[in-house]
């Protein structure tokens, strides 16, 4: 089945130690998104790629970076994770804003 | 200021009851989506509405998009414990292209 796959499902990292979360898709969607969701809150868009064009949200901290080496893969890099970055990170895809599909998320714990 | 106001924030009801969740905004959306999310999982798309006044039914769930495309509602008939979850509305603004803005969510608990 076509889908959005996030790895790992659970990630524990040390305070200040760089961490990378990955997302892959078999839907051939041209848009890929990264959302941060904290407990009992709505998902918050960090940035998205429309094809190869990177679109950063104005309030996304510089600590968060992203890479999209090809259509199928997108990575979220957190350069120096702080305790406040502990959250569920959701990857999503769409075809030009339609057919949104979310992955199952990666739960990040910072110790 | 929250672009999409969702209410109620929490709802606990008995099995068999009906309920309605509301999603309101002062902005016009090109489309609006409803998602259901279970703990530890990503949101799962339930429906997308794009036309003002549109009504869509999904088994016991009825979704309505306001005539002015600024608001939406989700009505569940005869709720079941399996309906328990976080319900999120999300809208795409005409000027924001493919970006989605989420409401704060409604945590629904259906007790047996």
mmCIF file with all atom_site columns, C-alpha atoms in Angstrom:
data_model
loop_
_atom_site.group_PDB
_atom_site.id
_atom_site.type_symbol
_atom_site.label_atom_id
_atom_site.label_alt_id
_atom_site.label_comp_id
_atom_site.label_asym_id
_atom_site.label_entity_id
_atom_site.label_seq_id
_atom_site.pdbx_PDB_ins_code
_atom_site.Cartn_x
_atom_site.Cartn_y
_atom_site.Cartn_z
_atom_site.occupancy
_atom_site.B_iso_or_equiv
_atom_site.pdbx_formal_charge
_atom_site.auth_seq_id
_atom_site.auth_comp_id
_atom_site.auth_asym_id
_atom_site.auth_atom_id
_atom_site.pdbx_PDB_model_num
ATOM 1   C CA . UNK A 1 1   ? 0.000   0.000  0.000  1.00 0.00 ? 1   UNK A CA 1
ATOM 2   C CA . UNK A 1 2   ? 1.150   3.501  -0.763 1.00 0.00 ? 2   UNK A CA 1
ATOM 3   C CA . UNK A 1 3   ? 2.022   5.220  2.443  1.00 0.00 ? 3   UNK A CA 1
ATOM 4   C CA . UNK A 1 4   ? 4.151   7.597  4.486  1.00 0.00 ? 4   UNK A CA 1
ATOM 5   C CA . UNK A 1 5   ? 6.714   5.872  6.688  1.00 0.00 ? 5   UNK A CA 1
ATOM 6   C CA . UNK A 1 6   ? 8.552   7.486  9.557  1.00 0.00 ? 6   UNK A CA 1
ATOM 7   C CA . UNK A 1 7   ? 11.594  6.067  11.256 1.00 0.00 ? 7   UNK A CA 1
ATOM 8   C CA . UNK A 1 8   ? 12.183  5.502  14.024 1.00 0.00 ? 8   UNK A CA 1
ATOM 9   C CA . UNK A 1 9   ? 8.833   5.385  15.841 1.00 0.00 ? 9   UNK A CA 1
ATOM 10  C CA . UNK A 1 10  ? 10.566  6.273  19.099 1.00 0.00 ? 10  UNK A CA 1
ATOM 11  C CA . UNK A 1 11  ? 13.810  8.206  19.451 1.00 0.00 ? 11  UNK A CA 1
ATOM 12  C CA . UNK A 1 12  ? 15.657  9.037  22.647 1.00 0.00 ? 12  UNK A CA 1
ATOM 13  C CA . UNK A 1 13  ? 18.457  11.570 22.385 1.00 0.00 ? 13  UNK A CA 1
ATOM 14  C CA . UNK A 1 14  ? 20.672  13.404 24.805 1.00 0.00 ? 14  UNK A CA 1
ATOM 15  C CA . UNK A 1 15  ? 20.353  17.099 25.490 1.00 0.00 ? 15  UNK A CA 1
ATOM 16  C CA . UNK A 1 16  ? 22.409  18.927 22.862 1.00 0.00 ? 16  UNK A CA 1
ATOM 17  C CA . UNK A 1 17  ? 23.186  15.846 20.754 1.00 0.00 ? 17  UNK A CA 1
ATOM 18  C CA . UNK A 1 18  ? 22.187  16.200 17.082 1.00 0.00 ? 18  UNK A CA 1
ATOM 19  C CA . UNK A 1 19  ? 19.408  13.906 15.945 1.00 0.00 ? 19  UNK A CA 1
ATOM 20  C CA . UNK A 1 20  ? 17.851  13.132 12.556 1.00 0.00 ? 20  UNK A CA 1
ATOM 21  C CA . UNK A 1 21  ? 14.353  11.880 11.912 1.00 0.00 ? 21  UNK A CA 1
ATOM 22  C CA . UNK A 1 22  ? 13.446  10.372 8.566  1.00 0.00 ? 22  UNK A CA 1
ATOM 23  C CA . UNK A 1 23  ? 10.360  10.173 6.403  1.00 0.00 ? 23  UNK A CA 1
ATOM 24  C CA . UNK A 1 24  ? 9.763   8.291  3.183  1.00 0.00 ? 24  UNK A CA 1
ATOM 25  C CA . UNK A 1 25  ? 6.732   8.097  0.914  1.00 0.00 ? 25  UNK A CA 1
ATOM 26  C CA . UNK A 1 26  ? 5.549   5.849  -1.875 1.00 0.00 ? 26  UNK A CA 1
ATOM 27  C CA . UNK A 1 27  ? 2.704   8.153  -2.946 1.00 0.00 ? 27  UNK A CA 1
ATOM 28  C CA . UNK A 1 28  ? 4.843   10.207 -5.325 1.00 0.00 ? 28  UNK A CA 1
ATOM 29  C CA . UNK A 1 29  ? 3.421   13.348 -3.721 1.00 0.00 ? 29  UNK A CA 1
ATOM 30  C CA . UNK A 1 30  ? 5.265   16.546 -4.574 1.00 0.00 ? 30  UNK A CA 1
ATOM 31  C CA . UNK A 1 31  ? 4.813   18.256 -1.192 1.00 0.00 ? 31  UNK A CA 1
ATOM 32  C CA . UNK A 1 32  ? 6.291   17.014 2.081  1.00 0.00 ? 32  UNK A CA 1
ATOM 33  C CA . UNK A 1 33  ? 5.723   18.587 5.490  1.00 0.00 ? 33  UNK A CA 1
ATOM 34  C CA . UNK A 1 34  ? 7.147   18.352 8.989  1.00 0.00 ? 34  UNK A CA 1
ATOM 35  C CA . UNK A 1 35  ? 4.875   19.085 11.934 1.00 0.00 ? 35  UNK A CA 1
ATOM 36  C CA . UNK A 1 36  ? 5.649   19.208 15.644 1.00 0.00 ? 36  UNK A CA 1
ATOM 37  C CA . UNK A 1 37  ? 2.914   18.081 18.010 1.00 0.00 ? 37  UNK A CA 1
ATOM 38  C CA . UNK A 1 38  ? 3.205   18.440 21.767 1.00 0.00 ? 38  UNK A CA 1
ATOM 39  C CA . UNK A 1 39  ? 0.951   16.682 24.205 1.00 0.00 ? 39  UNK A CA 1
ATOM 40  C CA . UNK A 1 40  ? -2.725  17.677 23.913 1.00 0.00 ? 40  UNK A CA 1
ATOM 41  C CA . UNK A 1 41  ? -1.932  20.279 21.275 1.00 0.00 ? 41  UNK A CA 1
ATOM 42  C CA . UNK A 1 42  ? -2.600  20.613 17.572 1.00 0.00 ? 42  UNK A CA 1
ATOM 43  C CA . UNK A 1 43  ? 0.176   19.836 15.079 1.00 0.00 ? 43  UNK A CA 1
ATOM 44  C CA . UNK A 1 44  ? 2.324   22.869 14.331 1.00 0.00 ? 44  UNK A CA 1
ATOM 45  C CA . UNK A 1 45  ? 3.888   23.231 10.900 1.00 0.00 ? 45  UNK A CA 1
ATOM 46  C CA . UNK A 1 46  ? 7.673   23.612 11.016 1.00 0.00 ? 46  UNK A CA 1
ATOM 47  C CA . UNK A 1 47  ? 8.413   23.726 7.285  1.00 0.00 ? 47  UNK A CA 1
ATOM 48  C CA . UNK A 1 48  ? 7.537   22.092 4.019  1.00 0.00 ? 48  UNK A CA 1
ATOM 49  C CA . UNK A 1 49  ? 9.011   21.301 0.641  1.00 0.00 ? 49  UNK A CA 1
ATOM 50  C CA . UNK A 1 50  ? 6.918   22.115 -2.420 1.00 0.00 ? 50  UNK A CA 1
ATOM 51  C CA . UNK A 1 51  ? 8.830   20.058 -4.966 1.00 0.00 ? 51  UNK A CA 1
ATOM 52  C CA . UNK A 1 52  ? 12.408  21.194 -4.309 1.00 0.00 ? 52  UNK A CA 1
ATOM 53  C CA . UNK A 1 53  ? 11.424  24.551 -2.854 1.00 0.00 ? 53  UNK A CA 1
ATOM 54  C CA . UNK A 1 54  ? 11.953  24.814 0.881  1.00 0.00 ? 54  UNK A CA 1
ATOM 55  C CA . UNK A 1 55  ? 9.393   26.858 2.853  1.00 0.00 ? 55  UNK A CA 1
ATOM 56  C CA . UNK A 1 56  ? 10.244  27.669 6.451  1.00 0.00 ? 56  UNK A CA 1
ATOM 57  C CA . UNK A 1 57  ? 7.619   28.917 8.904  1.00 0.00 ? 57  UNK A CA 1
ATOM 58  C CA . UNK A 1 58  ? 8.508   32.265 10.421 1.00 0.00 ? 58  UNK A CA 1
ATOM 59  C CA . UNK A 1 59  ? 8.494   30.958 13.992 1.00 0.00 ? 59  UNK A CA 1
ATOM 60  C CA . UNK A 1 60  ? 10.432  27.750 13.407 1.00 0.00 ? 60  UNK A CA 1
ATOM 61  C CA . UNK A 1 61  ? 13.622  27.863 15.487 1.00 0.00 ? 61  UNK A CA 1
ATOM 62  C CA . UNK A 1 62  ? 16.977  27.802 13.679 1.00 0.00 ? 62  UNK A CA 1
ATOM 63  C CA . UNK A 1 63  ? 17.712  24.634 15.618 1.00 0.00 ? 63  UNK A CA 1
ATOM 64  C CA . UNK A 1 64  ? 15.472  22.780 13.171 1.00 0.00 ? 64  UNK A CA 1
ATOM 65  C CA . UNK A 1 65  ? 16.665  22.046 9.649  1.00 0.00 ? 65  UNK A CA 1
ATOM 66  C CA . UNK A 1 66  ? 15.367  19.872 6.843  1.00 0.00 ? 66  UNK A CA 1
ATOM 67  C CA . UNK A 1 67  ? 16.679  18.076 3.779  1.00 0.00 ? 67  UNK A CA 1
ATOM 68  C CA . UNK A 1 68  ? 14.875  16.533 0.841  1.00 0.00 ? 68  UNK A CA 1
ATOM 69  C CA . UNK A 1 69  ? 17.406  14.663 -1.299 1.00 0.00 ? 69  UNK A CA 1
ATOM 70  C CA . UNK A 1 70  ? 14.741  13.292 -3.649 1.00 0.00 ? 70  UNK A CA 1
ATOM 71  C CA . UNK A 1 71  ? 10.962  13.083 -4.080 1.00 0.00 ? 71  UNK A CA 1
ATOM 72  C CA . UNK A 1 72  ? 10.591  10.127 -1.747 1.00 0.00 ? 72  UNK A CA 1
ATOM 73  C CA . UNK A 1 73  ? 12.649  11.127 1.268  1.00 0.00 ? 73  UNK A CA 1
ATOM 74  C CA . UNK A 1 74  ? 12.669  14.018 3.693  1.00 0.00 ? 74  UNK A CA 1
ATOM 75  C CA . UNK A 1 75  ? 14.725  14.452 6.863  1.00 0.00 ? 75  UNK A CA 1
ATOM 76  C CA . UNK A 1 76  ? 14.315  16.576 9.964  1.00 0.00 ? 76  UNK A CA 1
ATOM 77  C CA . UNK A 1 77  ? 17.558  17.532 11.668 1.00 0.00 ? 77  UNK A CA 1
ATOM 78  C CA . UNK A 1 78  ? 17.575  18.948 15.179 1.00 0.00 ? 78  UNK A CA 1
ATOM 79  C CA . UNK A 1 79  ? 21.026  20.385 15.714 1.00 0.00 ? 79  UNK A CA 1
ATOM 80  C CA . UNK A 1 80  ? 21.014  20.782 19.487 1.00 0.00 ? 80  UNK A CA 1
ATOM 81  C CA . UNK A 1 81  ? 17.881  19.296 21.033 1.00 0.00 ? 81  UNK A CA 1
ATOM 82  C CA . UNK A 1 82  ? 16.601  20.909 24.189 1.00 0.00 ? 82  UNK A CA 1
ATOM 83  C CA . UNK A 1 83  ? 14.109  19.548 26.698 1.00 0.00 ? 83  UNK A CA 1
ATOM 84  C CA . UNK A 1 84  ? 11.455  21.713 25.066 1.00 0.00 ? 84  UNK A CA 1
ATOM 85  C CA . UNK A 1 85  ? 11.893  19.888 21.771 1.00 0.00 ? 85  UNK A CA 1
ATOM 86  C CA . UNK A 1 86  ? 10.482  16.666 23.167 1.00 0.00 ? 86  UNK A CA 1
ATOM 87  C CA . UNK A 1 87  ? 7.363   16.033 21.095 1.00 0.00 ? 87  UNK A CA 1
ATOM 88  C CA . UNK A 1 88  ? 5.751   13.898 18.412 1.00 0.00 ? 88  UNK A CA 1
ATOM 89  C CA . UNK A 1 89  ? 7.134   14.801 14.991 1.00 0.00 ? 89  UNK A CA 1
ATOM 90  C CA . UNK A 1 90  ? 4.777   14.139 12.123 1.00 0.00 ? 90  UNK A CA 1
ATOM 91  C CA . UNK A 1 91  ? 5.645   13.909 8.462  1.00 0.00 ? 91  UNK A CA 1
ATOM 92  C CA . UNK A 1 92  ? 2.911   14.452 5.903  1.00 0.00 ? 92  UNK A CA 1
ATOM 93  C CA . UNK A 1 93  ? 2.643   14.543 2.138  1.00 0.00 ? 93  UNK A CA 1
ATOM 94  C CA . UNK A 1 94  ? 0.225   15.979 -0.387 1.00 0.00 ? 94  UNK A CA 1
ATOM 95  C CA . UNK A 1 95  ? -0.182  16.451 -4.096 1.00 0.00 ? 95  UNK A CA 1
ATOM 96  C CA . UNK A 1 96  ? -0.216  20.196 -4.412 1.00 0.00 ? 96  UNK A CA 1
ATOM 97  C CA . UNK A 1 97  ? -2.222  20.575 -1.221 1.00 0.00 ? 97  UNK A CA 1
ATOM 98  C CA . UNK A 1 98  ? -4.638  17.694 -1.846 1.00 0.00 ? 98  UNK A CA 1
ATOM 99  C CA . UNK A 1 99  ? -4.707  14.147 -0.580 1.00 0.00 ? 99  UNK A CA 1
ATOM 100 C CA . UNK A 1 100 ? -2.923  14.861 2.677  1.00 0.00 ? 100 UNK A CA 1
ATOM 101 C CA . UNK A 1 101 ? -1.429  11.728 4.212  1.00 0.00 ? 101 UNK A CA 1
ATOM 102 C CA . UNK A 1 102 ? 0.329   11.615 7.567  1.00 0.00 ? 102 UNK A CA 1
ATOM 103 C CA . UNK A 1 103 ? 2.898   9.163  8.818  1.00 0.00 ? 103 UNK A CA 1
ATOM 104 C CA . UNK A 1 104 ? 2.571   7.515  12.222 1.00 0.00 ? 104 UNK A CA 1
ATOM 105 C CA . UNK A 1 105 ? 5.025   9.955  13.735 1.00 0.00 ? 105 UNK A CA 1
ATOM 106 C CA . UNK A 1 106 ? 8.272   9.771  15.681 1.00 0.00 ? 106 UNK A CA 1
ATOM 107 C CA . UNK A 1 107 ? 8.066   10.318 19.435 1.00 0.00 ? 107 UNK A CA 1
ATOM 108 C CA . UNK A 1 108 ? 11.216  12.197 20.470 1.00 0.00 ? 108 UNK A CA 1
ATOM 109 C CA . UNK A 1 109 ? 12.402  12.107 24.072 1.00 0.00 ? 109 UNK A CA 1
ATOM 110 C CA . UNK A 1 110 ? 15.273  14.349 25.180 1.00 0.00 ? 110 UNK A CA 1
ATOM 111 C CA . UNK A 1 111 ? 17.187  13.256 28.285 1.00 0.00 ? 111 UNK A CA 1
ATOM 112 C CA . UNK B 2 1   ? -4.840  34.332 18.059 1.00 0.00 ? 1   UNK B CA 1
ATOM 113 C CA . UNK B 2 2   ? -5.954  30.918 16.887 1.00 0.00 ? 2   UNK B CA 1
ATOM 114 C CA . UNK B 2 3   ? -6.951  30.946 13.226 1.00 0.00 ? 3   UNK B CA 1
ATOM 115 C CA . UNK B 2 4   ? -9.281  27.982 13.639 1.00 0.00 ? 4   UNK B CA 1
ATOM 116 C CA . UNK B 2 5   ? -11.333 27.825 16.834 1.00 0.00 ? 5   UNK B CA 1
ATOM 117 C CA . UNK B 2 6   ? -12.502 24.347 17.650 1.00 0.00 ? 6   UNK B CA 1
ATOM 118 C CA . UNK B 2 7   ? -15.095 23.546 20.305 1.00 0.00 ? 7   UNK B CA 1
ATOM 119 C CA . UNK B 2 8   ? -15.593 21.919 22.622 1.00 0.00 ? 8   UNK B CA 1
ATOM 120 C CA . UNK B 2 9   ? -12.030 21.127 23.643 1.00 0.00 ? 9   UNK B CA 1
ATOM 121 C CA . UNK B 2 10  ? -13.083 18.086 25.677 1.00 0.00 ? 10  UNK B CA 1
ATOM 122 C CA . UNK B 2 11  ? -16.222 15.972 25.400 1.00 0.00 ? 11  UNK B CA 1
ATOM 123 C CA . UNK B 2 12  ? -17.149 12.917 27.449 1.00 0.00 ? 12  UNK B CA 1
ATOM 124 C CA . UNK B 2 13  ? -20.404 11.173 26.584 1.00 0.00 ? 13  UNK B CA 1
ATOM 125 C CA . UNK B 2 14  ? -22.168 7.834  26.985 1.00 0.00 ? 14  UNK B CA 1
ATOM 126 C CA . UNK B 2 15  ? -22.410 5.262  24.239 1.00 0.00 ? 15  UNK B CA 1
ATOM 127 C CA . UNK B 2 16  ? -25.428 5.919  22.025 1.00 0.00 ? 16  UNK B CA 1
ATOM 128 C CA . UNK B 2 17  ? -25.493 9.682  22.461 1.00 0.00 ? 17  UNK B CA 1
ATOM 129 C CA . UNK B 2 18  ? -25.148 12.170 19.632 1.00 0.00 ? 18  UNK B CA 1
ATOM 130 C CA . UNK B 2 19  ? -22.588 14.965 19.524 1.00 0.00 ? 19  UNK B CA 1
ATOM 131 C CA . UNK B 2 20  ? -21.440 17.870 17.399 1.00 0.00 ? 20  UNK B CA 1
ATOM 132 C CA . UNK B 2 21  ? -17.975 19.407 17.156 1.00 0.00 ? 21  UNK B CA 1
ATOM 133 C CA . UNK B 2 22  ? -17.530 22.871 15.707 1.00 0.00 ? 22  UNK B CA 1
ATOM 134 C CA . UNK B 2 23  ? -14.693 24.520 13.833 1.00 0.00 ? 23  UNK B CA 1
ATOM 135 C CA . UNK B 2 24  ? -14.930 28.278 13.290 1.00 0.00 ? 24  UNK B CA 1
ATOM 136 C CA . UNK B 2 25  ? -12.816 30.993 11.726 1.00 0.00 ? 25  UNK B CA 1
ATOM 137 C CA . UNK B 2 26  ? -13.048 34.527 10.423 1.00 0.00 ? 26  UNK B CA 1
ATOM 138 C CA . UNK B 2 27  ? -11.016 33.466 7.385  1.00 0.00 ? 27  UNK B CA 1
ATOM 139 C CA . UNK B 2 28  ? -12.241 31.851 4.182  1.00 0.00 ? 28  UNK B CA 1
ATOM 140 C CA . UNK B 2 29  ? -10.771 28.439 3.428  1.00 0.00 ? 29  UNK B CA 1
ATOM 141 C CA . UNK B 2 30  ? -10.368 26.844 0.030  1.00 0.00 ? 30  UNK B CA 1
ATOM 142 C CA . UNK B 2 31  ? -10.844 23.475 1.704  1.00 0.00 ? 31  UNK B CA 1
ATOM 143 C CA . UNK B 2 32  ? -11.306 22.080 5.171  1.00 0.00 ? 32  UNK B CA 1
ATOM 144 C CA . UNK B 2 33  ? -10.401 18.664 6.462  1.00 0.00 ? 33  UNK B CA 1
ATOM 145 C CA . UNK B 2 34  ? -11.327 16.600 9.491  1.00 0.00 ? 34  UNK B CA 1
ATOM 146 C CA . UNK B 2 35  ? -8.889  14.144 11.043 1.00 0.00 ? 35  UNK B CA 1
ATOM 147 C CA . UNK B 2 36  ? -9.083  11.598 13.840 1.00 0.00 ? 36  UNK B CA 1
ATOM 148 C CA . UNK B 2 37  ? -5.956  10.878 15.844 1.00 0.00 ? 37  UNK B CA 1
ATOM 149 C CA . UNK B 2 38  ? -5.357  8.099  18.346 1.00 0.00 ? 38  UNK B CA 1
ATOM 150 C CA . UNK B 2 39  ? -2.616  8.262  21.021 1.00 0.00 ? 39  UNK B CA 1
ATOM 151 C CA . UNK B 2 40  ? 0.858   7.666  19.588 1.00 0.00 ? 40  UNK B CA 1
ATOM 152 C CA . UNK B 2 41  ? -0.347  7.722  15.995 1.00 0.00 ? 41  UNK B CA 1
ATOM 153 C CA . UNK B 2 42  ? -0.516  10.280 13.223 1.00 0.00 ? 42  UNK B CA 1
ATOM 154 C CA . UNK B 2 43  ? -3.793  11.951 12.225 1.00 0.00 ? 43  UNK B CA 1
ATOM 155 C CA . UNK B 2 44  ? -5.966  9.966  9.826  1.00 0.00 ? 44  UNK B CA 1
ATOM 156 C CA . UNK B 2 45  ? -7.956  11.909 7.257  1.00 0.00 ? 45  UNK B CA 1
ATOM 157 C CA . UNK B 2 46  ? -11.726 11.447 7.584  1.00 0.00 ? 46  UNK B CA 1
ATOM 158 C CA . UNK B 2 47  ? -13.048 13.869 4.981  1.00 0.00 ? 47  UNK B CA 1
ATOM 159 C CA . UNK B 2 48  ? -12.226 16.913 2.856  1.00 0.00 ? 48  UNK B CA 1
ATOM 160 C CA . UNK B 2 49  ? -14.888 19.511 2.074  1.00 0.00 ? 49  UNK B CA 1
ATOM 161 C CA . UNK B 2 50  ? -14.306 22.136 -0.587 1.00 0.00 ? 50  UNK B CA 1
ATOM 162 C CA . UNK B 2 51  ? -17.694 23.616 -1.573 1.00 0.00 ? 51  UNK B CA 1
ATOM 163 C CA . UNK B 2 52  ? -19.636 26.076 0.583  1.00 0.00 ? 52  UNK B CA 1
ATOM 164 C CA . UNK B 2 53  ? -22.714 24.361 2.030  1.00 0.00 ? 53  UNK B CA 1
ATOM 165 C CA . UNK B 2 54  ? -21.356 20.916 1.258  1.00 0.00 ? 54  UNK B CA 1
ATOM 166 C CA . UNK B 2 55  ? -22.514 18.002 3.409  1.00 0.00 ? 55  UNK B CA 1
ATOM 167 C CA . UNK B 2 56  ? -20.678 14.683 3.465  1.00 0.00 ? 56  UNK B CA 1
ATOM 168 C CA . UNK B 2 57  ? -21.623 11.532 5.320  1.00 0.00 ? 57  UNK B CA 1
ATOM 169 C CA . UNK B 2 58  ? -19.284 8.796  6.448  1.00 0.00 ? 58  UNK B CA 1
ATOM 170 C CA . UNK B 2 59  ? -21.390 6.096  8.129  1.00 0.00 ? 59  UNK B CA 1
ATOM 171 C CA . UNK B 2 60  ? -22.483 7.712  11.430 1.00 0.00 ? 60  UNK B CA 1
ATOM 172 C CA . UNK B 2 61  ? -20.411 10.853 10.830 1.00 0.00 ? 61  UNK B CA 1
ATOM 173 C CA . UNK B 2 62  ? -21.855 13.899 9.055  1.00 0.00 ? 62  UNK B CA 1
ATOM 174 C CA . UNK B 2 63  ? -19.604 16.767 8.011  1.00 0.00 ? 63  UNK B CA 1
ATOM 175 C CA . UNK B 2 64  ? -20.830 20.177 6.916  1.00 0.00 ? 64  UNK B CA 1
ATOM 176 C CA . UNK B 2 65  ? -18.941 23.086 5.400  1.00 0.00 ? 65  UNK B CA 1
ATOM 177 C CA . UNK B 2 66  ? -20.450 26.522 6.014  1.00 0.00 ? 66  UNK B CA 1
ATOM 178 C CA . UNK B 2 67  ? -21.906 28.466 3.104  1.00 0.00 ? 67  UNK B CA 1
ATOM 179 C CA . UNK B 2 68  ? -19.192 31.110 3.447  1.00 0.00 ? 68  UNK B CA 1
ATOM 180 C CA . UNK B 2 69  ? -16.457 28.477 3.829  1.00 0.00 ? 69  UNK B CA 1
ATOM 181 C CA . UNK B 2 70  ? -15.435 29.903 7.209  1.00 0.00 ? 70  UNK B CA 1
ATOM 182 C CA . UNK B 2 71  ? -16.745 27.159 9.460  1.00 0.00 ? 71  UNK B CA 1
ATOM 183 C CA . UNK B 2 72  ? -17.471 23.474 9.629  1.00 0.00 ? 72  UNK B CA 1
ATOM 184 C CA . UNK B 2 73  ? -19.120 20.940 11.893 1.00 0.00 ? 73  UNK B CA 1
ATOM 185 C CA . UNK B 2 74  ? -18.779 17.251 12.586 1.00 0.00 ? 74  UNK B CA 1
ATOM 186 C CA . UNK B 2 75  ? -21.840 15.412 13.899 1.00 0.00 ? 75  UNK B CA 1
ATOM 187 C CA . UNK B 2 76  ? -21.641 11.865 15.222 1.00 0.00 ? 76  UNK B CA 1
ATOM 188 C CA . UNK B 2 77  ? -24.837 9.866  15.639 1.00 0.00 ? 77  UNK B CA 1
ATOM 189 C CA . UNK B 2 78  ? -25.096 7.102  18.227 1.00 0.00 ? 78  UNK B CA 1
ATOM 190 C CA . UNK B 2 79  ? -21.484 7.389  19.357 1.00 0.00 ? 79  UNK B CA 1
ATOM 191 C CA . UNK B 2 80  ? -19.580 4.208  20.132 1.00 0.00 ? 80  UNK B CA 1
ATOM 192 C CA . UNK B 2 81  ? -16.486 3.628  22.315 1.00 0.00 ? 81  UNK B CA 1
ATOM 193 C CA . UNK B 2 82  ? -14.498 3.099  19.117 1.00 0.00 ? 82  UNK B CA 1
ATOM 194 C CA . UNK B 2 83  ? -15.150 6.740  18.216 1.00 0.00 ? 83  UNK B CA 1
ATOM 195 C CA . UNK B 2 84  ? -12.938 7.830  21.111 1.00 0.00 ? 84  UNK B CA 1
ATOM 196 C CA . UNK B 2 85  ? -10.013 9.956  19.937 1.00 0.00 ? 85  UNK B CA 1
ATOM 197 C CA . UNK B 2 86  ? -8.743  13.434 19.139 1.00 0.00 ? 86  UNK B CA 1
ATOM 198 C CA . UNK B 2 87  ? -10.706 15.093 16.330 1.00 0.00 ? 87  UNK B CA 1
ATOM 199 C CA . UNK B 2 88  ? -8.868  17.813 14.459 1.00 0.00 ? 88  UNK B CA 1
ATOM 200 C CA . UNK B 2 89  ? -10.125 20.231 11.863 1.00 0.00 ? 89  UNK B CA 1
ATOM 201 C CA . UNK B 2 90  ? -7.592  21.720 9.474  1.00 0.00 ? 90  UNK B CA 1
ATOM 202 C CA . UNK B 2 91  ? -8.040  24.350 6.817  1.00 0.00 ? 91  UNK B CA 1
ATOM 203 C CA . UNK B 2 92  ? -6.155  25.405 3.730  1.00 0.00 ? 92  UNK B CA 1
ATOM 204 C CA . UNK B 2 93  ? -6.248  29.162 3.162  1.00 0.00 ? 93  UNK B CA 1
ATOM 205 C CA . UNK B 2 94  ? -6.494  30.322 -0.430 1.00 0.00 ? 94  UNK B CA 1
ATOM 206 C CA . UNK B 2 95  ? -3.399  32.468 -0.010 1.00 0.00 ? 95  UNK B CA 1
ATOM 207 C CA . UNK B 2 96  ? -1.299  29.833 1.730  1.00 0.00 ? 96  UNK B CA 1
ATOM 208 C CA . UNK B 2 97  ? -1.289  27.291 -1.044 1.00 0.00 ? 97  UNK B CA 1
ATOM 209 C CA . UNK B 2 98  ? -0.650  23.842 0.275  1.00 0.00 ? 98  UNK B CA 1
ATOM 210 C CA . UNK B 2 99  ? -0.203  24.723 3.954  1.00 0.00 ? 99  UNK B CA 1
ATOM 211 C CA . UNK B 2 100 ? -2.715  23.404 6.494  1.00 0.00 ? 100 UNK B CA 1
ATOM 212 C CA . UNK B 2 101 ? -3.689  25.233 9.664  1.00 0.00 ? 101 UNK B CA 1
ATOM 213 C CA . UNK B 2 102 ? -5.005  23.034 12.463 1.00 0.00 ? 102 UNK B CA 1
ATOM 214 C CA . UNK B 2 103 ? -7.563  23.743 15.127 1.00 0.00 ? 103 UNK B CA 1
ATOM 215 C CA . UNK B 2 104 ? -6.692  22.858 18.732 1.00 0.00 ? 104 UNK B CA 1
ATOM 216 C CA . UNK B 2 105 ? -8.643  19.620 18.572 1.00 0.00 ? 105 UNK B CA 1
ATOM 217 C CA . UNK B 2 106 ? -11.538 18.026 20.437 1.00 0.00 ? 106 UNK B CA 1
ATOM 218 C CA . UNK B 2 107 ? -10.723 15.124 22.723 1.00 0.00 ? 107 UNK B CA 1
ATOM 219 C CA . UNK B 2 108 ? -13.754 12.831 22.587 1.00 0.00 ? 108 UNK B CA 1
ATOM 220 C CA . UNK B 2 109 ? -14.303 10.029 25.089 1.00 0.00 ? 109 UNK B CA 1
ATOM 221 C CA . UNK B 2 110 ? -17.242 7.681  24.588 1.00 0.00 ? 110 UNK B CA 1
ATOM 222 C CA . UNK B 2 111 ? -17.965 5.628  27.687 1.00 0.00 ? 111 UNK B CA 1
ATOM 223 C CA . UNK B 2 112 ? -19.533 2.159  27.392 1.00 0.00 ? 112 UNK B CA 1
#
